[in-house]
Tab-separated table of C-alpha atoms and ligand atoms in Angstrom:
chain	number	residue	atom	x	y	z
J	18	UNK	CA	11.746	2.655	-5.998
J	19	UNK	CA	8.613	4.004	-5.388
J	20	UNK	CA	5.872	1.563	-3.846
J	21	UNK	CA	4.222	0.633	-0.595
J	22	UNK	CA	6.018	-2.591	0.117
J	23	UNK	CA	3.005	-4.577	0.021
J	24	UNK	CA	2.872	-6.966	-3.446
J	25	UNK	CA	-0.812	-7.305	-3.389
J	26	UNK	CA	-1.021	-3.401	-3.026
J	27	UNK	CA	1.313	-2.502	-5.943
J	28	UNK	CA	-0.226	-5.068	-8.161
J	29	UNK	CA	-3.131	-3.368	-7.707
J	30	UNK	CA	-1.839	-0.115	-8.128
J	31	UNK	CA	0.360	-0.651	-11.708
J	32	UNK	CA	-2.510	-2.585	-13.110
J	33	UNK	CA	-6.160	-2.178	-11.617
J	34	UNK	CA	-6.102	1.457	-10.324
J	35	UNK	CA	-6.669	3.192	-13.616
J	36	UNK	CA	-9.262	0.946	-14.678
J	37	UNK	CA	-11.841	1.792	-11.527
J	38	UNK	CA	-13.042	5.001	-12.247
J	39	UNK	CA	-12.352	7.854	-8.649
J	40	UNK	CA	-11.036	10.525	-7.377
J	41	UNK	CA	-8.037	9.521	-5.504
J	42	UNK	CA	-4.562	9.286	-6.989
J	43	UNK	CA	-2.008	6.263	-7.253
J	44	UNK	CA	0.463	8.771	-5.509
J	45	UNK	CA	-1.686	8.704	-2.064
J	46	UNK	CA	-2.414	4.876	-2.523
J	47	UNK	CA	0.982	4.201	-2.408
J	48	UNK	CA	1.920	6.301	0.978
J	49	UNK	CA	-1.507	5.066	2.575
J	50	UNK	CA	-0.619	1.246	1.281
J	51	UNK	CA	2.687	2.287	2.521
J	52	UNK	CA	1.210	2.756	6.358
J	53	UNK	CA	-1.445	0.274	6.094
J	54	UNK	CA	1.576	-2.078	5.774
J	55	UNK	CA	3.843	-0.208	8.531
J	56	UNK	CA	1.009	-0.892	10.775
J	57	UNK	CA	0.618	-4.520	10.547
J	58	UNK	CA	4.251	-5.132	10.830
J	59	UNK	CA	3.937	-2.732	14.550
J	60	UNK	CA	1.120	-5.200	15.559
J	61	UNK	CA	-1.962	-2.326	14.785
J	62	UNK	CA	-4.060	-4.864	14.305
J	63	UNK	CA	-7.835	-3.320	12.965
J	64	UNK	CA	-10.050	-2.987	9.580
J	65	UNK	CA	-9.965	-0.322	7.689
J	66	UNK	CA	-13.318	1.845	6.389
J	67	UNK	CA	-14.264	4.278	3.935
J	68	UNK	CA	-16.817	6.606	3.657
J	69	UNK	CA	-17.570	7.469	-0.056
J	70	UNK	CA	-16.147	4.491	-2.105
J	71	UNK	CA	-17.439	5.651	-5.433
J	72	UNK	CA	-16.780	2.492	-7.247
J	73	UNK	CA	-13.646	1.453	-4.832
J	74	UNK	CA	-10.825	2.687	-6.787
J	75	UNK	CA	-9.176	3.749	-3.034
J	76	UNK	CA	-10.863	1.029	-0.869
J	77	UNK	CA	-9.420	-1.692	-2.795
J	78	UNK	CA	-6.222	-0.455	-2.189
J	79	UNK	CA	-6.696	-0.297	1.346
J	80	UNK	CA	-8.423	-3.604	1.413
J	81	UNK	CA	-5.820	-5.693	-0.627
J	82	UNK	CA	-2.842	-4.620	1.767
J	83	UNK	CA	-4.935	-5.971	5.000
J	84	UNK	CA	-3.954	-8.996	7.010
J	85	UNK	CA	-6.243	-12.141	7.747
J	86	UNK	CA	-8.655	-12.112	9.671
J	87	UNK	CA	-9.069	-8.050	9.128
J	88	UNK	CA	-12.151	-6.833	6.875
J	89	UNK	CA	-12.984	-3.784	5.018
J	90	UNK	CA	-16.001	-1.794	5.437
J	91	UNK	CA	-17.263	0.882	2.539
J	92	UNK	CA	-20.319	3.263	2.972
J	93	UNK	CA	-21.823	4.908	0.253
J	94	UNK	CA	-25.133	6.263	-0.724
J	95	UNK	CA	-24.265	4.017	-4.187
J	96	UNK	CA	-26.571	5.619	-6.020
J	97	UNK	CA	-24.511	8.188	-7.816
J	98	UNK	CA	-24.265	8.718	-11.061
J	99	UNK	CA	-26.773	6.094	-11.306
J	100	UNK	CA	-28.082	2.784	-9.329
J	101	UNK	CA	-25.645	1.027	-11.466
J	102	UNK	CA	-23.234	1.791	-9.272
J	103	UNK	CA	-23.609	-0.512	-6.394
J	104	UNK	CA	-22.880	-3.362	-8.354
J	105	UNK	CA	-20.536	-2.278	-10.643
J	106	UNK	CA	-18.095	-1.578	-7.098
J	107	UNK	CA	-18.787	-5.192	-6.472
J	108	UNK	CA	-17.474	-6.562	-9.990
J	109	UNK	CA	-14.944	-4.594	-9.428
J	110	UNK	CA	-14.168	-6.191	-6.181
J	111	UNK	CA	-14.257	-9.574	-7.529
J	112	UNK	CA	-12.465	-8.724	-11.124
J	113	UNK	CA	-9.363	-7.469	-9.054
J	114	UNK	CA	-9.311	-9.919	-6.244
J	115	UNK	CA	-10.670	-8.883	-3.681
J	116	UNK	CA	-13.076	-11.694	-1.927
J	117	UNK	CA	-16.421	-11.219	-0.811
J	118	UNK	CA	-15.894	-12.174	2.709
J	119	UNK	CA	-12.850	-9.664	3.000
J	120	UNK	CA	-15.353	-6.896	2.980
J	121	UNK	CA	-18.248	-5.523	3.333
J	122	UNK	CA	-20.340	-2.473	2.027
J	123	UNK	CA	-23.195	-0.092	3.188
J	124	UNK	CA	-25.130	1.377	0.772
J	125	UNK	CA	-26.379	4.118	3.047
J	126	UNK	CA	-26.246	7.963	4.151
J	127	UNK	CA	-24.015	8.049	6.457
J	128	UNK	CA	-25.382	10.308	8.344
J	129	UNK	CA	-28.010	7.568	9.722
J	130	UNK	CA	-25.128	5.119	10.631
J	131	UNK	CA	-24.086	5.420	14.591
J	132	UNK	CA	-20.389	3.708	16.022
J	133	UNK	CA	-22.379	0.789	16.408
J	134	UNK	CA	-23.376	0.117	12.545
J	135	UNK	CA	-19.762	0.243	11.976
J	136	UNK	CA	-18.577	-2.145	14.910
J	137	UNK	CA	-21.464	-4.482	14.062
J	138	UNK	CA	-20.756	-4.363	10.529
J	139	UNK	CA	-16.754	-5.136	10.958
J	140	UNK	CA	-18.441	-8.168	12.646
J	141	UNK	CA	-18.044	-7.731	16.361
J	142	UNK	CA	-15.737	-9.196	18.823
J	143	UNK	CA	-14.086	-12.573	17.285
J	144	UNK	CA	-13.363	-15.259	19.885
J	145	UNK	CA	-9.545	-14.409	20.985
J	146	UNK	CA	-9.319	-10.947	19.329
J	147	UNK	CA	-8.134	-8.425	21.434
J	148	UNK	CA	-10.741	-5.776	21.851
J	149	UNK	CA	-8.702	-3.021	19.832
J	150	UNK	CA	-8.527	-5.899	16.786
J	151	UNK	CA	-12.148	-5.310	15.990
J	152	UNK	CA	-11.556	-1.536	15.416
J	153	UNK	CA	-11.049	0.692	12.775
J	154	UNK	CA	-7.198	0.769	12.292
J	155	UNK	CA	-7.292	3.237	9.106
J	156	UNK	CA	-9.906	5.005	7.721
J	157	UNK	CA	-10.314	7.052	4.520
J	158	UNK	CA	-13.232	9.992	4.976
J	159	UNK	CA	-13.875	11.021	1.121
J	160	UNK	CA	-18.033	11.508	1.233
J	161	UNK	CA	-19.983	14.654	1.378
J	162	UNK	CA	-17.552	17.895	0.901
J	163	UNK	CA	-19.364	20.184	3.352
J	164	UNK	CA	-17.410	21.739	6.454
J	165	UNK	CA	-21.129	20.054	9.093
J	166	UNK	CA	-20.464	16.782	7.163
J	167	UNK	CA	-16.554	16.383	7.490
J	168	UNK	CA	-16.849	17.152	11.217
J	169	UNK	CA	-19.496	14.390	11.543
J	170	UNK	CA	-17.684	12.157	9.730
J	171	UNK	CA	-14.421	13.085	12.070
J	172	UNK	CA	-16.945	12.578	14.677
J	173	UNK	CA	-17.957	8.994	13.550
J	174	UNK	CA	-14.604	7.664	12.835
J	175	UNK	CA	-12.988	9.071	15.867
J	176	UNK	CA	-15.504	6.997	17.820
J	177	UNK	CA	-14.528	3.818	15.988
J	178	UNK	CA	-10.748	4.142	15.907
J	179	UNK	CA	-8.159	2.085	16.786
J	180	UNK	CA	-6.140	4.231	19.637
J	181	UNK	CA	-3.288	4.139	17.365
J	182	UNK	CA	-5.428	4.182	14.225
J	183	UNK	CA	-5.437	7.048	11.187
J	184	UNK	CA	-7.580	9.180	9.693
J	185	UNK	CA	-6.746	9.661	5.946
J	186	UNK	CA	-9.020	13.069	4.492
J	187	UNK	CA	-9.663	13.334	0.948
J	188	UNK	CA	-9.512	16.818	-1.047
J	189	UNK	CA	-8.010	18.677	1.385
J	190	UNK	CA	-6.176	22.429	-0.273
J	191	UNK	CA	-8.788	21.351	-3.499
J	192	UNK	CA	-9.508	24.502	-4.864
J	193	UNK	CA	-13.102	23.640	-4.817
J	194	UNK	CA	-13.677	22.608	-1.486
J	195	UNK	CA	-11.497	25.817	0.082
J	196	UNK	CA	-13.395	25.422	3.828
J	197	UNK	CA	-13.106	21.857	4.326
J	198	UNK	CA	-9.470	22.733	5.900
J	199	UNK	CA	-11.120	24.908	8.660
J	200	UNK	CA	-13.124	22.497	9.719
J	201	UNK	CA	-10.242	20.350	10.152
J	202	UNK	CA	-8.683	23.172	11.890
J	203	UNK	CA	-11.535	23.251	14.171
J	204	UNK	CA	-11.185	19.721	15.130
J	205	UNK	CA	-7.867	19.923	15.467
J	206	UNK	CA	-8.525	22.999	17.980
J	207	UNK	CA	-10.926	20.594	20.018
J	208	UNK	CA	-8.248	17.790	19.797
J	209	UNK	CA	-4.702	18.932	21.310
J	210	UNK	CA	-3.596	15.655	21.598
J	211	UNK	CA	-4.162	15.002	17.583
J	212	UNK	CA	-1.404	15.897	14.576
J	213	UNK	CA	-1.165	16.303	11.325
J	214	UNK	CA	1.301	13.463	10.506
J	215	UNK	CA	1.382	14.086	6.912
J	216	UNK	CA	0.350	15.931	3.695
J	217	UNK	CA	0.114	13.947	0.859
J	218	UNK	CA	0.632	16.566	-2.049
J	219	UNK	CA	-2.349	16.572	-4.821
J	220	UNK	CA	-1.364	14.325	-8.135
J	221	UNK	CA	-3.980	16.578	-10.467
J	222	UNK	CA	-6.542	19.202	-9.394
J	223	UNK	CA	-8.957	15.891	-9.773
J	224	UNK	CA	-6.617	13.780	-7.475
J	225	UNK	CA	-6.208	16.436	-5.063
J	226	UNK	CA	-3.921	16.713	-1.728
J	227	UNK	CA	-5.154	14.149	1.275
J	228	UNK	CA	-4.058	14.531	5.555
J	229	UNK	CA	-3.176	11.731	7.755
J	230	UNK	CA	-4.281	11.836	10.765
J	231	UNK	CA	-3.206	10.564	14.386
J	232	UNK	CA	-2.586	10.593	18.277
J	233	UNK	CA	0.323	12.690	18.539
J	234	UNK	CA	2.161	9.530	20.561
J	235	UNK	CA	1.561	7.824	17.491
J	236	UNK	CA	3.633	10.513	15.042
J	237	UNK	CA	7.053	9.052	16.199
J	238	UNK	CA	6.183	5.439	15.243
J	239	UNK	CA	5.640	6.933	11.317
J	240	UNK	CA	7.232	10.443	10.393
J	241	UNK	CA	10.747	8.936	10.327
J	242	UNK	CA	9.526	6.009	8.412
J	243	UNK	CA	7.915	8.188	5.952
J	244	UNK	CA	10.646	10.297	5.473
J	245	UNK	CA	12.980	7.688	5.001
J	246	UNK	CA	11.135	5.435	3.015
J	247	UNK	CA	9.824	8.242	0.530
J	248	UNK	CA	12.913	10.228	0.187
J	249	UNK	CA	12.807	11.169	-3.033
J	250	UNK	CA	9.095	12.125	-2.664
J	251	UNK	CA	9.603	14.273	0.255
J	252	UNK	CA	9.621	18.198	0.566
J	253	UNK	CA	12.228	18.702	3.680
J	254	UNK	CA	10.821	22.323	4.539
J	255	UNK	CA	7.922	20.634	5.947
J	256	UNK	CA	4.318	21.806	6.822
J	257	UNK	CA	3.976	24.117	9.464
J	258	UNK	CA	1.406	23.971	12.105
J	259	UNK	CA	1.918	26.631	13.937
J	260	UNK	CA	3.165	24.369	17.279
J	261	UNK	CA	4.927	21.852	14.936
J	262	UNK	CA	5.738	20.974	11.586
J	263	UNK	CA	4.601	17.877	9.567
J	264	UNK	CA	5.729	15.590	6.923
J	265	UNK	CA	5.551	16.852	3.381
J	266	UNK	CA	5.467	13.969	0.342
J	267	UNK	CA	5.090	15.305	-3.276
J	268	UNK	CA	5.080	13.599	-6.470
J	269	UNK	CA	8.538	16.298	-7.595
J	270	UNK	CA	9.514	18.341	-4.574
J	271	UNK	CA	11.048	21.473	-5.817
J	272	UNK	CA	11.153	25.349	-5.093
J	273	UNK	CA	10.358	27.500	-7.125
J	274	UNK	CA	13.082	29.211	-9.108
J	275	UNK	CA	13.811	32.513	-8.957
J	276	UNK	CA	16.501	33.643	-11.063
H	8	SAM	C1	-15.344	11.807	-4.408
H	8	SAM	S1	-16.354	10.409	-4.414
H	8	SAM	C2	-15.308	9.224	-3.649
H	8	SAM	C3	-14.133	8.773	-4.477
H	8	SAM	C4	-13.424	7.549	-3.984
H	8	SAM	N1	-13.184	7.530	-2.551
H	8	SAM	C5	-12.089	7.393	-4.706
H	8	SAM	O1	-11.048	7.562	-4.090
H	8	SAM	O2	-12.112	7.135	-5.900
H	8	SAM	C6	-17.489	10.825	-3.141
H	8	SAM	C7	-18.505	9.730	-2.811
H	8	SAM	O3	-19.107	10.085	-1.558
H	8	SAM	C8	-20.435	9.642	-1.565
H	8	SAM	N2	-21.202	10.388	-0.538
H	8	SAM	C9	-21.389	11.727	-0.481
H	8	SAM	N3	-22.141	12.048	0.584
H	8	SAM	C10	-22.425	10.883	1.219
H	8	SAM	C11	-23.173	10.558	2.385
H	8	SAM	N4	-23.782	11.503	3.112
H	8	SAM	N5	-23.269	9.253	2.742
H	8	SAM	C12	-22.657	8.292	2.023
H	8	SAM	N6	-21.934	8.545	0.911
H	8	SAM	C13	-21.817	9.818	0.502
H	8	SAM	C14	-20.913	9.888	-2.993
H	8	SAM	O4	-22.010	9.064	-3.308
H	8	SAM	C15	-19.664	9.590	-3.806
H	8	SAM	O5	-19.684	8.280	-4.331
């Protein structure tokens, strides 16, 4: 059966998803609800952010599959379409259960937000949290599509990260954003120790193909998982990397015929 695991996630998924309006697809929410929950049950202990929530058809999924005592940050200019938007991503949050003090939003350009906007709005160091607790242990970088913004946004949520934390990128292969992958290549370049862990395959050209992200001592304690635990979802020739290969999941693996 396909789901992440988590009840609160899949709840969310089969009957909320479709009715917040975004860009993401149920397929990714699934794999990332998938790892959210892998982590907490490995003791990554963290919050999880987002820049560009839209109206928080992704973050809720993310947020719903945390663990007490962890929050959920989203940043967002909220102000397109319209200035409607801010609080229609807060009914939202309240219609499908999501609490107001399990989160916690930024209407802002990112681009004026430092590491310490993001630690201080997570809320600091709690009294007997370890100090890796209060960081970022999954974030989900979906704002501005340019090849300068992606790298500052790799930039940002590097800083923040959880040492065995994830970075999930939106609209990667979308046929309208074709350089966004060399700038990942680029920080990948600068980042030897990083992988690709996996590429979740695009549900619709408007739900397009997202990367996770990693330390590459943090690959073993997922890629069996995910190929395991997504089986039927998973295309065994792979991704290649040119010094490894990573996890492929796809809503119908297949090859294409040729007779
Ligand atoms: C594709 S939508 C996000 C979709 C959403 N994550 C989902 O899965 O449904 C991109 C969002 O990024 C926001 N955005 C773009 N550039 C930004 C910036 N510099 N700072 C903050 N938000 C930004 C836009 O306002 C928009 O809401």
């Amino acid at each position: 059966m396909f789901c992440s695991g988590n009840p609160a996630v899949d709840r969310y998924i089969a009957e909320g998803y479709e009715t917040v309006r975004g860009m993401s697809s149920a397929f990714a929410a699934t794999i990332c609800g998938h790892v959210i929950r892998r982590q907490s049950e490995l003791g990554i202990a963290g919050h999880i952010a987002e820049i560009g929530t839209f109206e928080g058809r992704f973050f809720i999924a993310m947020a719903v599959g945390l663990a007490p005592g962890e929050r959920a940050l989203g940043i967002d200019t909220f102000n397109w379409p319209n200035e409607g938007l801010w609080d229609l991503f807060h009914s939202h949050c309240a219609r499908l259960g999501l609490a107001r003090d399990r989160y916690t939003a930024i209407k802002a350009n990112v681009r004026d937000l430092a590491p310490a906007d993001i630690a201080k709005a997570l809320g600091g160091q709690q009294p007997g949290q370890e100090a890796s607790g209060q960081k970022v242990r999954f974030w989900h970088l979906d704002g501005d599509h340019s090849r300068v913004a992606l790298l500052a946004d790799l930039a940002l949520a590097e800083a923040t990260l959880h040492p065995q934390g994830m970075i999930c990128l939106d609209d990667m292969l979308h046929p309208g954003y074709p350089l966004l992958v060399v700038a990942v290549h680029e920080w990948l370049e600068r980042h030897p120790d990083w992988r690709v862990l996996a590429v979740i395959d695009r549900e619709d050209i408007v739900a397009a193909a997202k990367f996770l992200l990693c330390h590459k001592d943090v690959v073993p304690l997922f890629e069996q998982d995910l190929m395991d635990t997504f089986k039927a979802q998973h295309w065994v020739l792979g991704s290649e990397w040119e010094r490894y290969f990573c996890v492929v999941l796809t809503p119908h693996p297949r090859i294409a015929q040729v007779d």
